[in-house]
Short mmCIF file of C-alpha atoms and ligand atoms in Angstrom, two decimals:
data_model
loop_
_atom_site.label_atom_id
_atom_site.label_comp_id
_atom_site.label_asym_id
_atom_site.label_seq_id
_atom_site.Cartn_x
_atom_site.Cartn_y
_atom_site.Cartn_z
CA PRO A 1 125.61 71.72 66.90
CA VAL A 2 126.27 68.02 67.16
CA ARG A 3 126.55 64.74 65.33
CA ARG A 4 128.21 65.90 62.16
CA ARG A 5 129.79 62.53 61.46
CA GLU A 6 126.52 60.67 61.84
CA VAL A 7 124.79 63.08 59.46
CA LEU A 8 127.53 62.81 56.83
CA HIS A 9 127.40 59.05 57.09
CA LEU A 10 123.61 58.99 56.66
CA MET A 11 123.82 61.38 53.70
CA ASN A 12 126.32 59.24 51.88
CA LYS A 13 124.48 56.06 52.73
CA SER A 14 120.89 57.03 51.96
CA LEU A 15 120.78 60.05 49.68
CA PRO A 16 121.23 59.78 45.93
CA ALA A 17 124.63 61.16 44.91
CA ARG A 18 123.04 64.01 43.01
CA VAL A 19 121.19 65.17 46.13
CA VAL A 20 124.42 65.18 48.14
CA SER A 21 126.15 67.24 45.51
CA LEU A 22 123.15 69.54 45.31
CA LEU A 23 123.44 70.14 49.07
CA ARG A 24 127.13 70.90 48.63
CA ASP A 25 126.37 73.31 45.79
CA LEU A 26 123.79 75.10 47.93
CA GLY A 27 126.39 75.46 50.66
CA ARG A 28 128.98 76.84 48.23
CA VAL A 29 126.65 79.57 47.01
CA GLY A 30 125.96 80.38 50.66
CA ASP A 31 129.71 80.78 51.22
CA GLU A 32 130.04 82.99 48.19
CA LEU A 33 127.32 85.31 49.53
CA GLU A 34 128.52 84.87 53.09
CA LEU A 35 125.10 83.66 54.13
CA PRO A 36 124.53 80.76 56.53
CA VAL A 37 122.44 78.13 54.71
CA TYR A 38 120.66 75.12 56.22
CA ALA A 39 118.57 72.18 55.14
CA VAL A 40 115.64 72.10 57.54
CA GLY A 41 112.43 70.36 58.55
CA GLY A 42 110.92 67.20 57.13
CA PHE A 43 113.92 66.47 54.95
CA VAL A 44 116.25 66.31 57.95
CA ARG A 45 113.70 64.39 60.02
CA ASP A 46 113.39 61.76 57.32
CA LEU A 47 117.13 61.57 56.72
CA LEU A 48 117.65 60.69 60.38
CA LEU A 49 114.78 58.20 60.29
CA GLY A 50 116.02 56.57 57.11
CA ASN A 51 112.86 57.53 55.21
CA GLU A 52 112.95 58.79 51.66
CA ASN A 53 112.02 62.45 51.18
CA ASP A 54 112.59 64.44 48.00
CA ASP A 55 111.27 67.72 49.37
CA ILE A 56 114.30 69.78 50.22
CA ASP A 57 113.59 72.84 52.32
CA VAL A 58 116.37 75.35 52.74
CA SER A 59 116.54 78.18 55.28
CA VAL A 60 118.88 81.11 54.83
CA GLU A 61 119.88 83.35 57.72
CA GLY A 62 119.49 86.52 55.71
CA ASP A 63 118.11 87.22 52.28
CA GLY A 64 116.79 83.91 51.00
CA ILE A 65 115.58 85.36 47.73
CA LEU A 66 118.99 86.77 46.89
CA PHE A 67 120.42 83.36 47.71
CA ALA A 68 117.91 81.45 45.57
CA GLU A 69 118.32 83.80 42.63
CA THR A 70 122.09 83.64 42.79
CA PHE A 71 122.03 79.85 43.04
CA ALA A 72 119.62 79.52 40.12
CA ALA A 73 121.68 81.90 38.00
CA ARG A 74 124.91 79.97 38.67
CA MET A 75 123.32 76.66 37.75
CA GLY A 76 121.07 77.89 34.96
CA TYR A 77 117.88 76.89 36.78
CA ARG A 78 114.62 78.77 37.04
CA VAL A 79 113.47 80.47 40.20
CA LYS A 80 110.15 81.80 41.43
CA SER A 81 110.35 84.35 44.22
CA HIS A 82 107.70 85.63 46.60
CA GLU A 83 109.06 88.93 47.82
CA LYS A 84 106.31 89.37 50.36
CA PHE A 85 107.24 86.20 52.21
CA GLY A 86 110.97 86.20 51.57
CA THR A 87 110.63 82.76 49.96
CA ALA A 88 111.60 81.31 46.61
CA VAL A 89 111.35 78.03 44.75
CA ILE A 90 114.25 76.83 42.65
CA VAL A 91 112.96 74.72 39.80
CA PHE A 92 115.31 72.26 38.14
CA PRO A 93 115.06 71.34 34.46
CA ASP A 94 113.54 67.95 35.38
CA GLY A 95 110.90 69.54 37.61
CA PHE A 96 112.72 68.82 40.89
CA LYS A 97 112.21 71.67 43.35
CA VAL A 98 113.97 73.21 46.30
CA ASP A 99 112.07 75.58 48.58
CA VAL A 100 114.06 78.42 50.04
CA ALA A 101 112.96 80.56 53.01
CA SER A 102 114.59 83.48 54.75
CA THR A 103 114.87 83.61 58.48
CA ARG A 104 114.34 87.28 57.85
CA LEU A 105 111.08 89.01 58.64
CA GLU A 106 109.94 92.01 56.68
CA TYR A 107 106.84 93.99 57.53
CA TYR A 108 105.28 97.36 56.93
CA ALA A 109 104.81 99.23 60.18
CA THR A 110 102.45 101.74 58.59
CA PRO A 111 100.87 101.79 55.15
CA GLY A 112 103.21 103.32 52.62
CA ALA A 113 106.20 103.26 54.94
CA LEU A 114 109.41 101.51 54.03
CA PRO A 115 109.43 97.91 55.17
CA THR A 116 110.88 97.14 58.53
CA VAL A 117 113.30 94.32 58.14
CA GLU A 118 113.92 92.08 61.02
CA ARG A 119 116.50 89.44 60.99
CA SER A 120 115.37 86.47 62.90
CA SER A 121 117.80 83.77 63.83
CA LEU A 122 117.57 80.18 62.70
CA LYS A 123 116.51 79.22 66.19
CA MET A 124 113.64 81.74 66.26
CA ASP A 125 112.59 80.53 62.85
CA LEU A 126 112.51 76.89 63.90
CA TYR A 127 110.64 77.76 67.08
CA ARG A 128 107.63 78.72 64.97
CA ARG A 129 107.23 75.18 63.70
CA ASP A 130 104.66 72.58 64.58
CA PHE A 131 106.53 69.73 66.27
CA THR A 132 110.02 69.21 67.63
CA ILE A 133 110.73 66.47 65.09
CA ASN A 134 110.42 69.11 62.35
CA THR A 135 112.87 71.57 63.90
CA LEU A 136 116.16 69.97 62.93
CA ALA A 137 118.59 71.80 60.66
CA ILE A 138 121.73 70.70 58.88
CA ARG A 139 124.33 73.31 58.11
CA LEU A 140 125.23 73.39 54.40
CA SER A 141 127.51 76.42 54.20
CA GLY A 142 130.83 77.06 55.85
CA ALA A 143 133.44 74.57 56.97
CA ASP A 144 130.99 72.62 59.08
CA PHE A 145 128.88 71.13 56.27
CA GLY A 146 126.73 68.42 57.81
CA MET A 147 126.55 69.84 61.33
CA LEU A 148 123.21 69.08 62.98
CA PHE A 149 121.43 71.88 64.85
CA ASP A 150 118.99 70.56 67.41
CA TYR A 151 117.64 73.37 69.58
CA PHE A 152 114.50 71.71 70.88
CA GLY A 153 115.34 68.12 71.68
CA ALA A 154 114.27 66.78 68.31
CA TYR A 155 116.92 64.07 68.17
CA ARG A 156 115.73 62.61 71.44
CA ASP A 157 112.09 62.78 70.30
CA LEU A 158 112.95 60.94 67.11
CA GLN A 159 114.52 58.21 69.18
CA GLU A 160 111.62 58.13 71.60
CA LYS A 161 109.18 58.22 68.67
CA SER A 162 107.39 61.14 70.21
CA ILE A 163 105.34 63.93 68.63
CA ARG A 164 105.69 67.03 70.78
CA VAL A 165 104.74 70.65 70.22
CA LEU A 166 107.20 73.39 71.08
CA HIS A 167 104.91 75.42 73.28
CA ASN A 168 101.45 75.33 74.82
CA LEU A 169 99.81 77.72 72.36
CA SER A 170 100.83 75.76 69.29
CA PHE A 171 97.35 74.39 68.52
CA VAL A 172 95.71 77.71 69.29
CA GLU A 173 98.02 79.43 66.81
CA ASP A 174 97.32 76.84 64.18
CA PRO A 175 94.59 74.24 64.71
CA THR A 176 95.56 72.32 61.56
CA ARG A 177 98.43 71.00 63.65
CA VAL A 178 96.00 68.77 65.49
CA PHE A 179 95.50 66.84 62.26
CA ARG A 180 99.15 67.02 61.33
CA ALA A 181 100.03 65.45 64.69
CA ILE A 182 97.80 62.50 63.90
CA ARG A 183 99.14 62.21 60.39
CA PHE A 184 102.76 62.09 61.54
CA GLU A 185 101.88 59.74 64.38
CA GLN A 186 100.36 57.21 62.01
CA ARG A 187 102.85 57.65 59.22
CA LEU A 188 105.94 57.36 61.36
CA GLY A 189 104.55 54.92 63.90
CA PHE A 190 105.16 57.54 66.61
CA GLN A 191 103.03 58.58 69.53
CA ILE A 192 101.71 62.02 70.42
CA SER A 193 103.28 62.80 73.81
CA ARG A 194 101.05 62.96 76.85
CA HIS A 195 101.35 66.69 77.31
CA THR A 196 100.76 67.36 73.61
CA GLU A 197 97.73 65.09 73.61
CA ASN A 198 96.33 67.04 76.53
CA LEU A 199 96.81 70.23 74.55
CA VAL A 200 94.88 68.64 71.66
CA LYS A 201 92.06 67.71 74.01
CA ASN A 202 92.06 71.20 75.38
CA ALA A 203 91.90 72.74 71.90
CA VAL A 204 88.95 70.46 71.15
CA LYS A 205 87.19 71.35 74.37
CA MET A 206 87.72 75.07 73.94
CA GLY A 207 86.30 74.95 70.41
CA PHE A 208 89.43 76.20 68.66
CA LEU A 209 88.77 73.80 65.84
CA ASP A 210 85.50 75.51 65.00
CA LYS A 211 87.58 78.45 63.92
CA LEU A 212 89.46 76.36 61.42
CA GLY A 213 88.50 77.34 57.87
CA GLY A 214 86.87 74.73 55.68
CA LYS A 215 89.58 74.73 53.04
CA ARG A 216 92.31 74.15 55.56
CA LEU A 217 90.35 71.41 57.30
CA LEU A 218 89.71 69.73 53.96
CA ASN A 219 93.40 69.94 53.04
CA GLU A 220 94.32 68.19 56.27
CA LEU A 221 91.74 65.46 55.75
CA VAL A 222 92.88 64.91 52.19
CA ALA A 223 96.49 64.68 53.38
CA ILE A 224 95.51 62.11 56.01
CA MET A 225 93.59 60.05 53.49
CA LYS A 226 96.55 60.04 51.15
CA GLU A 227 98.70 58.33 53.75
CA ARG A 228 99.20 54.61 53.81
CA GLU A 229 96.93 53.83 56.76
CA PRO A 230 94.13 56.38 56.78
CA VAL A 231 91.78 54.19 58.77
CA ARG A 232 94.01 54.21 61.83
CA ALA A 233 94.25 57.98 61.62
CA ILE A 234 90.46 58.19 61.33
CA LEU A 235 90.14 56.00 64.42
CA ARG A 236 92.51 58.31 66.22
CA MET A 237 90.53 61.34 65.08
CA SER A 238 87.42 59.68 66.36
CA GLY A 239 89.06 58.92 69.71
CA LEU A 240 90.03 62.56 70.13
CA GLY A 241 86.56 63.77 69.20
CA LEU A 242 87.65 65.41 65.95
CA LEU A 243 85.18 63.91 63.51
CA ARG A 244 82.37 66.08 64.75
CA PHE A 245 84.19 69.13 63.45
CA ILE A 246 83.49 67.80 59.97
CA HIS A 247 79.86 67.19 60.83
CA PRO A 248 78.20 66.49 64.18
CA GLU A 249 76.55 63.34 62.84
CA ILE A 250 79.75 61.69 61.72
CA VAL A 251 80.59 59.00 64.24
CA LEU A 252 82.43 55.76 63.79
CA GLN A 253 80.34 52.66 64.20
CA ALA A 254 80.62 49.09 62.95
CA GLU A 255 79.18 49.86 59.52
CA ASN A 256 81.31 52.77 58.33
CA LEU A 257 84.38 51.20 59.91
CA ARG A 258 83.78 48.07 57.89
CA VAL A 259 83.38 50.11 54.72
CA LEU A 260 86.50 52.16 55.52
CA ASP A 261 88.53 48.98 55.96
CA GLU A 262 87.20 47.73 52.63
CA VAL A 263 88.17 51.01 50.95
CA LYS A 264 91.76 50.30 51.86
CA LYS A 265 91.48 46.91 50.12
CA VAL A 266 89.73 48.09 46.98
CA THR A 267 91.96 51.10 46.45
CA THR A 268 95.00 48.86 46.84
CA TRP A 269 93.46 46.49 44.31
CA PHE A 270 92.78 49.39 41.94
CA ASP A 271 96.35 50.63 42.29
CA LEU A 272 97.68 47.25 41.28
CA LEU A 273 95.75 47.37 38.02
CA TYR A 274 98.22 50.05 36.88
CA LEU A 275 95.61 51.85 34.84
CA ALA A 276 96.61 55.19 33.45
CA GLU A 277 93.96 56.68 35.67
CA THR A 278 94.30 58.32 39.04
CA VAL A 279 91.47 58.33 41.53
CA GLU A 280 90.86 60.78 44.31
CA VAL A 281 91.32 58.28 47.09
CA TRP A 282 90.17 60.80 49.67
CA VAL A 283 86.77 60.93 47.99
CA VAL A 284 86.36 57.17 48.39
CA TYR A 285 87.29 57.39 52.09
CA PHE A 286 85.05 60.38 52.55
CA LEU A 287 82.09 58.56 51.00
CA ALA A 288 82.80 55.61 53.29
CA LEU A 289 83.15 57.77 56.39
CA THR A 290 79.83 59.47 55.67
CA THR A 291 78.02 56.39 54.44
CA ALA A 292 75.52 56.37 57.30
CA ILE A 293 74.47 60.02 57.29
CA SER A 294 71.58 61.53 55.36
CA ASP A 295 71.97 63.36 52.07
CA ASP A 296 71.28 66.64 53.85
CA SER A 297 74.02 65.98 56.39
CA PHE A 298 76.38 64.90 53.64
CA TRP A 299 75.71 68.21 51.95
CA GLY A 300 76.38 69.92 55.29
CA ALA A 301 79.71 68.14 55.69
CA CYS A 302 80.78 69.17 52.17
CA THR A 303 79.78 72.74 52.94
CA ARG A 304 81.79 72.72 56.19
CA LEU A 305 84.78 71.57 54.16
CA SER A 306 84.27 74.37 51.62
CA VAL A 307 84.05 71.90 48.78
CA SER A 308 83.26 74.09 45.76
CA GLU A 309 79.59 74.30 44.94
CA HIS A 310 80.12 72.65 41.59
CA TYR A 311 82.03 69.70 43.02
CA ARG A 312 79.66 69.44 45.98
CA GLU A 313 76.71 69.02 43.65
CA ARG A 314 78.57 66.44 41.67
CA LEU A 315 79.55 64.52 44.79
CA ILE A 316 76.05 64.35 46.18
CA GLU A 317 74.59 63.39 42.83
CA MET A 318 77.18 60.64 42.48
CA ARG A 319 76.52 59.41 45.98
CA ILE A 320 72.77 59.18 45.39
CA HIS A 321 73.18 57.57 41.98
CA GLY A 322 75.74 55.11 43.37
CA GLU A 323 73.49 54.04 46.22
CA GLN A 324 70.61 53.46 43.80
CA VAL A 325 72.69 51.30 41.50
CA LEU A 326 74.06 49.38 44.46
CA GLU A 327 70.53 48.63 45.59
CA VAL A 328 69.50 47.44 42.13
CA MET A 329 72.49 45.12 41.88
CA GLU A 330 72.04 43.70 45.36
CA ARG A 331 68.36 43.04 44.72
CA LYS A 332 69.14 41.19 41.49
CA VAL A 333 71.69 39.04 43.25
CA ALA A 334 69.41 38.41 46.22
CA ARG A 335 66.70 37.17 43.86
CA GLY A 336 69.15 35.04 41.95
CA GLU A 337 68.21 36.78 38.71
CA ASP A 338 70.32 36.48 35.62
CA VAL A 339 72.73 39.40 35.09
CA ARG A 340 74.32 39.95 31.69
CA PRO A 341 77.50 41.94 31.12
CA SER A 342 75.47 44.58 29.29
CA ASP A 343 73.28 45.03 32.38
CA ILE A 344 76.35 45.74 34.45
CA TYR A 345 77.65 48.10 31.80
CA PHE A 346 74.55 50.24 31.63
CA TRP A 347 74.13 50.35 35.40
CA LEU A 348 77.63 51.51 36.05
CA ARG A 349 78.67 53.57 33.07
CA GLY A 350 77.51 56.90 34.48
CA LEU A 351 79.47 56.58 37.71
CA THR A 352 82.89 57.98 38.53
CA THR A 353 85.65 55.59 39.48
CA GLU A 354 85.58 56.91 43.05
CA VAL A 355 81.94 55.89 43.41
CA LEU A 356 82.60 52.53 41.76
CA LEU A 357 85.27 51.84 44.36
CA TYR A 358 82.94 53.01 47.09
CA ILE A 359 80.29 50.56 45.88
CA MET A 360 82.83 47.76 45.92
CA ALA A 361 83.76 48.66 49.46
CA LYS A 362 80.21 49.00 50.66
CA THR A 363 78.55 45.90 49.25
CA ARG A 364 78.44 42.77 51.37
CA ARG A 365 77.92 40.62 48.30
CA ASP A 366 80.87 39.13 46.47
CA GLU A 367 78.82 38.92 43.28
CA VAL A 368 78.27 42.67 43.27
CA ARG A 369 81.96 43.27 43.91
CA LYS A 370 82.69 41.05 40.92
CA PHE A 371 80.28 42.98 38.73
CA VAL A 372 82.08 46.22 39.50
CA SER A 373 85.50 44.72 39.05
CA LEU A 374 84.45 43.24 35.70
CA PHE A 375 83.20 46.65 34.66
CA VAL A 376 86.37 48.45 35.73
CA THR A 377 88.79 45.98 34.21
CA ARG A 378 86.95 44.97 31.03
CA LEU A 379 83.46 46.16 30.22
CA ARG A 380 83.97 49.88 30.37
CA GLY A 381 86.62 49.67 27.66
CA VAL A 382 84.31 47.89 25.23
CA THR A 383 83.22 49.91 22.19
CA THR A 384 81.49 49.22 18.92
CA SER A 385 83.50 49.27 15.72
CA ILE A 386 80.77 50.94 13.74
CA THR A 387 79.72 54.52 14.32
CA GLY A 388 76.88 56.84 13.46
CA ASP A 389 78.50 57.38 10.05
CA ASP A 390 77.97 53.72 9.23
CA LEU A 391 74.32 53.96 10.22
CA LYS A 392 73.93 57.01 8.02
CA ARG A 393 75.43 55.13 5.12
CA LEU A 394 72.94 52.35 5.74
CA GLY A 395 70.21 54.93 5.23
CA LEU A 396 69.07 55.60 8.81
CA PRO A 397 67.27 58.95 8.99
CA ALA A 398 68.45 61.41 11.66
CA GLY A 399 66.84 60.91 15.06
CA PRO A 400 67.03 59.18 18.43
CA ARG A 401 67.29 55.76 16.83
CA TYR A 402 71.03 56.31 16.29
CA ARG A 403 71.63 56.12 20.05
CA GLU A 404 69.27 53.13 20.42
CA ILE A 405 70.82 51.11 17.65
CA LEU A 406 74.38 51.84 18.74
CA ASP A 407 73.46 50.79 22.29
CA ARG A 408 71.83 47.65 20.90
CA ILE A 409 75.07 46.81 19.07
CA LEU A 410 77.15 47.63 22.13
CA THR A 411 74.93 45.26 24.10
CA ALA A 412 75.65 42.51 21.60
CA ARG A 413 79.36 43.23 21.85
CA LEU A 414 79.32 43.17 25.64
CA ASN A 415 77.41 39.91 25.74
CA GLY A 416 79.59 38.22 23.16
CA GLU A 417 76.86 38.18 20.51
CA ALA A 418 78.84 40.29 18.08
CA ALA A 419 82.52 39.67 17.57
CA SER A 420 83.35 41.62 14.42
CA ARG A 421 82.47 44.67 12.40
CA ASP A 422 80.47 42.47 10.02
CA ASP A 423 78.41 41.15 12.91
CA GLU A 424 77.71 44.70 13.94
CA LEU A 425 76.72 45.79 10.44
CA ARG A 426 74.36 42.81 10.19
CA ILE A 427 72.65 43.79 13.42
CA ALA A 428 72.45 47.41 12.30
CA SER A 429 70.85 46.51 8.96
CA GLY A 430 68.39 44.27 10.73
CA GLU A 431 67.42 47.01 13.15
CA ILE A 432 67.03 49.58 10.40
CA ALA A 433 64.94 47.21 8.28
CA ALA A 434 62.74 46.37 11.25
CA VAL A 435 61.17 49.83 11.32
N1 CTP B 501 104.62 73.56 59.47
C1 CTP B 501 104.11 74.07 60.65
N2 CTP B 501 102.76 74.20 60.84
C2 CTP B 501 101.91 73.82 59.85
C3 CTP B 501 102.40 73.31 58.64
C4 CTP B 501 103.78 73.19 58.50
O1 CTP B 501 104.87 74.40 61.54
N3 CTP B 501 100.61 73.93 60.03
C5 CTP B 501 106.09 73.43 59.30
C6 CTP B 501 106.56 72.04 59.69
O2 CTP B 501 107.50 72.13 60.69
C7 CTP B 501 107.13 71.43 58.45
C8 CTP B 501 107.31 72.60 57.49
O3 CTP B 501 106.46 73.63 57.97
O4 CTP B 501 108.35 70.77 58.69
C9 CTP B 501 106.96 72.21 56.07
O5 CTP B 501 105.62 71.77 56.00
P1 CTP B 501 105.21 70.47 55.19
O6 CTP B 501 105.90 70.45 53.88
O7 CTP B 501 103.74 70.35 55.23
O8 CTP B 501 105.79 69.38 56.19
P2 CTP B 501 106.77 68.17 56.05
O9 CTP B 501 107.32 67.98 57.42
O10 CTP B 501 107.71 68.30 54.92
O11 CTP B 501 105.73 67.00 55.86
P3 CTP B 501 105.51 66.02 54.63
O12 CTP B 501 106.52 64.95 54.87
O13 CTP B 501 104.09 65.55 54.81
O14 CTP B 501 105.71 66.82 53.39
#
């Protein structure tokens, strides 16, 4: 236990006051129950690095559920416990959450027998973690609030900016850690240590990653693509030979790298529009990464990642549709043909935002990029003022002409040929009379 003063200083300097008092409150309830309580993991790592982190993980040497339930009861918060794992989540009225774990292990030696309870120490508990930088703990209970526990050289690794596993079987135990290592490396600007990198290479060579379930692999990829610099992480994955575990045909070459770099730009652009719409950024990166492989292989990659059948079908359909529309637009531009706003609208209206962004990233033509941006920012919000009810009132008999006439009016709107409801009604009457 070291560096208490440094930790207290960092807490007061960088944590919001309410988080500091929350940590104190957690410690007090620990004292009351005579249980040692610690803040652990990513929260401590980020505190020492000066990075913001709102995910507070608490470890209790003893019964974590009892601790969480007592704490929640004292404060009037809600709590969700998972008896089987000895974990609980304390949920604050504003949605803020604290995860609580027990350093206690409970298992059933034989079916129907009473559970065997094993108390594991904080140190044992931390030893099970992925990298040294995630093994720091800060004592919250007792007189030594703020004491840092560093059993595995984490403080030094933070200073040396090094990602290190705790033991040689770490990646065998949990292959997702290979991807986590890359994610932390890129996010924190650290470097995977030489020995750890050799263990990654070994895990790759020995095929341990084949055993990784699709869901878990997908989760890791999604997490990587949600980071600030996914392309660097993808390059790193490529360098370590990891991309082929998604699909053997996925390799980085000039073309998908260019598209990946563009994805970064277009998603940043989209973010800055502050639309009330969220996009699945990972989908855009995934489409870019797989841009050069066949539809069959794309399907294979989605299957490997256990993307649900429903979503897989939707993804492949979107990809095919998107490529077709891209081709149409590029041909028009190449031939110098006139393109009206309504053309753009009807080409793009069936596509998801993820595919629209993918098209923007993929095209080499500025004009096409402008078409899509015009659609996203303006055209797709255009509607007609009149509806089917108006057409009915004008005497249009039921049938497919409703759709046609409304589209005709929408076209006029989009192209600036109808500016008001009256304009629209005039067009509608004309169309109805023309039959
Ligand atoms: N952990 C692990 N092996 C994994 C996943 C997680 O050992 N495959 C451990 C890590 O030590 C981590 C803790 O569980 O500190 C919590 O996991 P998570 O919330 O994913 O990690 P954070 O470090 O909080 O990362 P992030 O900042 O991305 O939330």
